[in-house]
């Protein structure tokens, strides 16, 4: 997992007005917390942060005020519901060698058995424990040839070395749903038309 370096500045102004001013300057307000230390309120560069957050569980190397270097992972990201721009970010302080609990995206690979069945992602992201500097970006699950009624459990997912499940082994990750019969609604619609005539 690669580290993304971002320069940040501590902030002393709080509240909605201060947050709006920060965003007007194309920056994002954030909070860094963890390891029993007091939360540190930061101003982060909006564009650099947006690019970094494209990678799930990205490891961010923060250069704070040009004096302190800290490692952090994003824990909560607030976006504008209409425009999608970043409004606020919570960052968790981590140390090299430390184990953290995160959720990693699940990617299905392969083709289902013929028949038009549907694949349902019960867990879009899988909760795992991993070393802070070795968090996998995603995990792949083969669905090749699975038929209706089949499911993939958490214990069936092959995880990289050093990564452990942080969810029940029997939790359903993916399941195959039977294709819906389309003839029935069509016949019903014709019957309705006849009744109206």
mmCIF file of C-alpha atoms in Angstrom:
data_model
loop_
_atom_site.group_PDB
_atom_site.id
_atom_site.type_symbol
_atom_site.label_atom_id
_atom_site.label_comp_id
_atom_site.label_asym_id
_atom_site.label_seq_id
_atom_site.Cartn_x
_atom_site.Cartn_y
_atom_site.Cartn_z
ATOM 1 C CA UNK A 1 0.000 0.000 0.000
ATOM 2 C CA UNK A 2 1.417 3.349 -0.994
ATOM 3 C CA UNK A 3 1.543 6.409 1.208
ATOM 4 C CA UNK A 4 0.226 9.737 0.004
ATOM 5 C CA UNK A 5 1.978 12.800 1.400
ATOM 6 C CA UNK A 6 -0.259 15.747 2.229
ATOM 7 C CA UNK A 7 0.651 19.018 3.895
ATOM 8 C CA UNK A 8 -1.823 20.128 6.556
ATOM 9 C CA UNK A 9 -2.161 23.143 8.810
ATOM 10 C CA UNK A 10 -3.590 23.237 12.311
ATOM 11 C CA UNK A 11 -6.690 25.408 12.637
ATOM 12 C CA UNK A 12 -7.956 27.434 15.542
ATOM 13 C CA UNK A 13 -11.247 28.656 14.069
ATOM 14 C CA UNK A 14 -14.295 26.420 14.417
ATOM 15 C CA UNK A 15 -17.970 26.466 13.492
ATOM 16 C CA UNK A 16 -19.912 26.667 10.235
ATOM 17 C CA UNK A 17 -18.589 30.094 9.224
ATOM 18 C CA UNK A 18 -14.958 29.024 9.630
ATOM 19 C CA UNK A 19 -15.631 25.758 7.749
ATOM 20 C CA UNK A 20 -17.227 27.701 4.869
ATOM 21 C CA UNK A 21 -14.195 29.995 4.652
ATOM 22 C CA UNK A 22 -11.877 26.982 4.564
ATOM 23 C CA UNK A 23 -13.906 25.379 1.757
ATOM 24 C CA UNK A 24 -14.031 28.668 -0.193
ATOM 25 C CA UNK A 25 -10.226 28.502 -0.320
ATOM 26 C CA UNK A 26 -10.471 24.974 -1.847
ATOM 27 C CA UNK A 27 -9.425 23.363 1.440
ATOM 28 C CA UNK A 28 -11.186 20.826 3.650
ATOM 29 C CA UNK A 29 -11.582 20.967 7.432
ATOM 30 C CA UNK A 30 -10.608 17.772 9.219
ATOM 31 C CA UNK A 31 -9.881 16.203 12.589
ATOM 32 C CA UNK A 32 -6.988 13.870 13.452
ATOM 33 C CA UNK A 33 -7.554 11.669 16.499
ATOM 34 C CA UNK A 34 -6.354 8.458 18.099
ATOM 35 C CA UNK A 35 -3.853 6.947 20.534
ATOM 36 C CA UNK A 36 -5.445 8.801 23.448
ATOM 37 C CA UNK A 37 -4.240 12.192 22.208
ATOM 38 C CA UNK A 38 -6.456 15.269 22.025
ATOM 39 C CA UNK A 39 -8.161 15.695 18.635
ATOM 40 C CA UNK A 40 -6.151 17.930 16.326
ATOM 41 C CA UNK A 41 -8.187 20.188 14.030
ATOM 42 C CA UNK A 42 -6.638 20.542 10.578
ATOM 43 C CA UNK A 43 -7.038 22.307 7.261
ATOM 44 C CA UNK A 44 -6.174 20.039 4.319
ATOM 45 C CA UNK A 45 -5.766 20.842 0.596
ATOM 46 C CA UNK A 46 -9.040 19.858 -1.108
ATOM 47 C CA UNK A 47 -7.741 18.633 -4.473
ATOM 48 C CA UNK A 48 -4.871 16.551 -3.037
ATOM 49 C CA UNK A 49 -7.193 15.016 -0.439
ATOM 50 C CA UNK A 50 -9.843 14.212 -3.066
ATOM 51 C CA UNK A 51 -7.238 12.392 -5.195
ATOM 52 C CA UNK A 52 -5.912 10.493 -2.161
ATOM 53 C CA UNK A 53 -9.392 9.357 -1.102
ATOM 54 C CA UNK A 54 -9.944 7.634 -4.454
ATOM 55 C CA UNK A 55 -7.932 4.771 -2.936
ATOM 56 C CA UNK A 56 -9.936 2.984 -0.208
ATOM 57 C CA UNK A 57 -8.214 3.064 3.219
ATOM 58 C CA UNK A 58 -5.393 5.179 1.822
ATOM 59 C CA UNK A 59 -2.456 5.728 4.166
ATOM 60 C CA UNK A 60 -1.855 9.465 4.458
ATOM 61 C CA UNK A 61 1.512 10.827 5.577
ATOM 62 C CA UNK A 62 0.613 14.200 7.081
ATOM 63 C CA UNK A 63 3.136 17.012 7.229
ATOM 64 C CA UNK A 64 1.514 19.243 9.881
ATOM 65 C CA UNK A 65 2.656 22.873 9.857
ATOM 66 C CA UNK A 66 6.008 21.716 8.450
ATOM 67 C CA UNK A 67 6.955 20.493 11.944
ATOM 68 C CA UNK A 68 5.230 17.175 12.675
ATOM 69 C CA UNK A 69 4.861 14.072 10.547
ATOM 70 C CA UNK A 70 2.013 11.656 11.318
ATOM 71 C CA UNK A 71 0.460 8.651 9.588
ATOM 72 C CA UNK A 72 -3.331 8.483 9.335
ATOM 73 C CA UNK A 73 -6.136 6.617 7.609
ATOM 74 C CA UNK A 74 -9.535 8.140 6.735
ATOM 75 C CA UNK A 75 -12.326 7.003 9.062
ATOM 76 C CA UNK A 76 -15.251 9.227 8.035
ATOM 77 C CA UNK A 77 -15.666 11.422 4.960
ATOM 78 C CA UNK A 78 -18.542 13.873 4.562
ATOM 79 C CA UNK A 79 -19.442 15.001 1.045
ATOM 80 C CA UNK A 80 -21.942 17.507 -0.267
ATOM 81 C CA UNK A 81 -24.953 15.328 -1.215
ATOM 82 C CA UNK A 82 -25.597 17.200 -4.486
ATOM 83 C CA UNK A 83 -22.211 18.373 -5.743
ATOM 84 C CA UNK A 84 -20.080 15.628 -4.192
ATOM 85 C CA UNK A 85 -17.265 17.886 -2.992
ATOM 86 C CA UNK A 86 -15.556 17.140 0.335
ATOM 87 C CA UNK A 87 -17.023 18.897 3.374
ATOM 88 C CA UNK A 88 -15.110 17.290 6.251
ATOM 89 C CA UNK A 89 -12.806 14.360 6.967
ATOM 90 C CA UNK A 90 -12.014 12.424 10.151
ATOM 91 C CA UNK A 91 -8.545 10.885 10.184
ATOM 92 C CA UNK A 92 -7.332 8.185 12.572
ATOM 93 C CA UNK A 93 -3.757 8.357 13.771
ATOM 94 C CA UNK A 94 -1.859 5.104 13.137
ATOM 95 C CA UNK A 95 1.654 3.856 13.738
ATOM 96 C CA UNK A 96 3.755 1.456 11.674
ATOM 97 C CA UNK A 97 3.248 -2.115 12.892
ATOM 98 C CA UNK A 98 -0.097 -1.280 14.515
ATOM 99 C CA UNK A 99 -3.163 -3.391 13.643
ATOM 100 C CA UNK A 100 -6.274 -1.455 12.606
ATOM 101 C CA UNK A 101 -9.814 -2.481 11.737
ATOM 102 C CA UNK A 102 -10.997 -1.309 8.317
ATOM 103 C CA UNK A 103 -13.435 -2.316 5.596
ATOM 104 C CA UNK A 104 -12.031 -3.319 2.213
ATOM 105 C CA UNK A 105 -14.107 -3.368 -1.010
ATOM 106 C CA UNK A 106 -15.208 -6.768 -2.340
ATOM 107 C CA UNK A 107 -14.790 -7.341 -6.090
ATOM 108 C CA UNK A 108 -16.528 -10.266 -7.786
ATOM 109 C CA UNK A 109 -14.689 -12.016 -10.620
ATOM 110 C CA UNK A 110 -15.951 -14.520 -13.156
ATOM 111 C CA UNK A 111 -19.280 -15.401 -14.751
ATOM 112 C CA UNK A 112 -22.289 -16.918 -13.021
ATOM 113 C CA UNK A 113 -23.783 -20.137 -14.373
ATOM 114 C CA UNK A 114 -26.066 -19.498 -17.396
ATOM 115 C CA UNK A 115 -29.675 -18.601 -16.623
ATOM 116 C CA UNK A 116 -29.757 -14.846 -16.096
ATOM 117 C CA UNK A 117 -29.361 -15.087 -12.302
ATOM 118 C CA UNK A 118 -28.399 -11.989 -10.296
ATOM 119 C CA UNK A 119 -25.403 -11.502 -8.013
ATOM 120 C CA UNK A 120 -26.182 -9.643 -4.793
ATOM 121 C CA UNK A 121 -23.383 -7.982 -2.797
ATOM 122 C CA UNK A 122 -24.602 -8.520 0.775
ATOM 123 C CA UNK A 123 -21.338 -6.999 2.030
ATOM 124 C CA UNK A 124 -19.980 -4.374 -0.353
ATOM 125 C CA UNK A 125 -16.960 -4.044 1.942
ATOM 126 C CA UNK A 126 -15.478 -6.751 4.166
ATOM 127 C CA UNK A 127 -14.457 -5.793 7.740
ATOM 128 C CA UNK A 128 -10.878 -6.940 8.379
ATOM 129 C CA UNK A 129 -7.946 -6.346 10.701
ATOM 130 C CA UNK A 130 -4.635 -5.499 9.050
ATOM 131 C CA UNK A 131 -1.330 -3.833 9.795
ATOM 132 C CA UNK A 132 -1.777 -0.093 9.223
ATOM 133 C CA UNK A 133 0.836 0.145 6.475
ATOM 134 C CA UNK A 134 -0.292 -3.062 4.701
ATOM 135 C CA UNK A 135 -4.029 -2.600 4.215
ATOM 136 C CA UNK A 136 -5.157 -4.275 0.970
ATOM 137 C CA UNK A 137 -6.987 -1.970 -1.453
ATOM 138 C CA UNK A 138 -9.618 -4.627 -2.180
ATOM 139 C CA UNK A 139 -10.294 -8.356 -2.098
ATOM 140 C CA UNK A 140 -11.370 -10.465 -5.097
ATOM 141 C CA UNK A 141 -13.924 -13.261 -4.886
ATOM 142 C CA UNK A 142 -14.535 -15.779 -7.675
ATOM 143 C CA UNK A 143 -18.186 -16.345 -8.594
ATOM 144 C CA UNK A 144 -17.342 -18.486 -11.623
ATOM 145 C CA UNK A 145 -20.146 -20.968 -12.374
ATOM 146 C CA UNK A 146 -22.198 -20.239 -9.235
ATOM 147 C CA UNK A 147 -25.895 -21.077 -9.562
ATOM 148 C CA UNK A 148 -29.044 -19.659 -7.966
ATOM 149 C CA UNK A 149 -29.058 -20.161 -4.204
ATOM 150 C CA UNK A 150 -25.257 -20.277 -3.922
ATOM 151 C CA UNK A 151 -23.511 -17.908 -1.554
ATOM 152 C CA UNK A 152 -19.963 -16.933 -0.629
ATOM 153 C CA UNK A 153 -19.275 -16.687 3.107
ATOM 154 C CA UNK A 154 -16.647 -14.518 4.777
ATOM 155 C CA UNK A 155 -14.579 -17.622 5.641
ATOM 156 C CA UNK A 156 -14.459 -18.499 1.906
ATOM 157 C CA UNK A 157 -12.729 -15.228 0.991
ATOM 158 C CA UNK A 158 -8.981 -15.618 0.456
ATOM 159 C CA UNK A 159 -7.253 -12.828 2.371
ATOM 160 C CA UNK A 160 -3.654 -11.658 1.940
ATOM 161 C CA UNK A 161 -1.089 -12.747 4.558
ATOM 162 C CA UNK A 162 -1.379 -10.828 7.813
ATOM 163 C CA UNK A 163 -5.029 -9.858 7.205
ATOM 164 C CA UNK A 164 -7.765 -11.352 9.433
ATOM 165 C CA UNK A 165 -11.547 -11.269 9.293
ATOM 166 C CA UNK A 166 -13.243 -8.801 11.638
ATOM 167 C CA UNK A 167 -16.692 -10.274 10.989
ATOM 168 C CA UNK A 168 -18.372 -13.639 11.725
ATOM 169 C CA UNK A 169 -16.970 -16.402 9.503
ATOM 170 C CA UNK A 170 -20.505 -17.392 8.454
ATOM 171 C CA UNK A 171 -21.446 -13.858 7.346
ATOM 172 C CA UNK A 172 -22.744 -13.890 3.755
ATOM 173 C CA UNK A 173 -20.614 -11.727 1.449
ATOM 174 C CA UNK A 174 -22.196 -12.546 -1.937
ATOM 175 C CA UNK A 175 -25.246 -14.556 -2.929
ATOM 176 C CA UNK A 176 -26.776 -15.607 -6.222
ATOM 177 C CA UNK A 177 -30.473 -14.817 -6.658
ATOM 178 C CA UNK A 178 -32.694 -16.697 -9.101
ATOM 179 C CA UNK A 179 -33.747 -14.747 -12.173
ATOM 180 C CA UNK A 180 -37.302 -13.402 -11.938
ATOM 181 C CA UNK A 181 -39.754 -14.869 -14.446
ATOM 182 C CA UNK A 182 -40.785 -12.025 -16.760
ATOM 183 C CA UNK A 183 -43.695 -13.762 -18.456
ATOM 184 C CA UNK A 184 -46.092 -13.433 -15.513
ATOM 185 C CA UNK A 185 -46.213 -9.580 -15.402
ATOM 186 C CA UNK A 186 -46.638 -9.426 -19.208
ATOM 187 C CA UNK A 187 -49.665 -11.750 -19.082
ATOM 188 C CA UNK A 188 -51.120 -9.750 -16.195
ATOM 189 C CA UNK A 189 -50.710 -6.515 -18.162
ATOM 190 C CA UNK A 190 -52.534 -8.002 -21.170
ATOM 191 C CA UNK A 191 -55.369 -9.152 -18.902
ATOM 192 C CA UNK A 192 -55.698 -5.623 -17.479
ATOM 193 C CA UNK A 193 -55.859 -4.139 -20.996
ATOM 194 C CA UNK A 194 -58.632 -6.614 -21.930
ATOM 195 C CA UNK A 195 -60.561 -5.738 -18.754
ATOM 196 C CA UNK A 196 -60.302 -2.007 -19.547
ATOM 197 C CA UNK A 197 -61.640 -2.530 -23.126
#
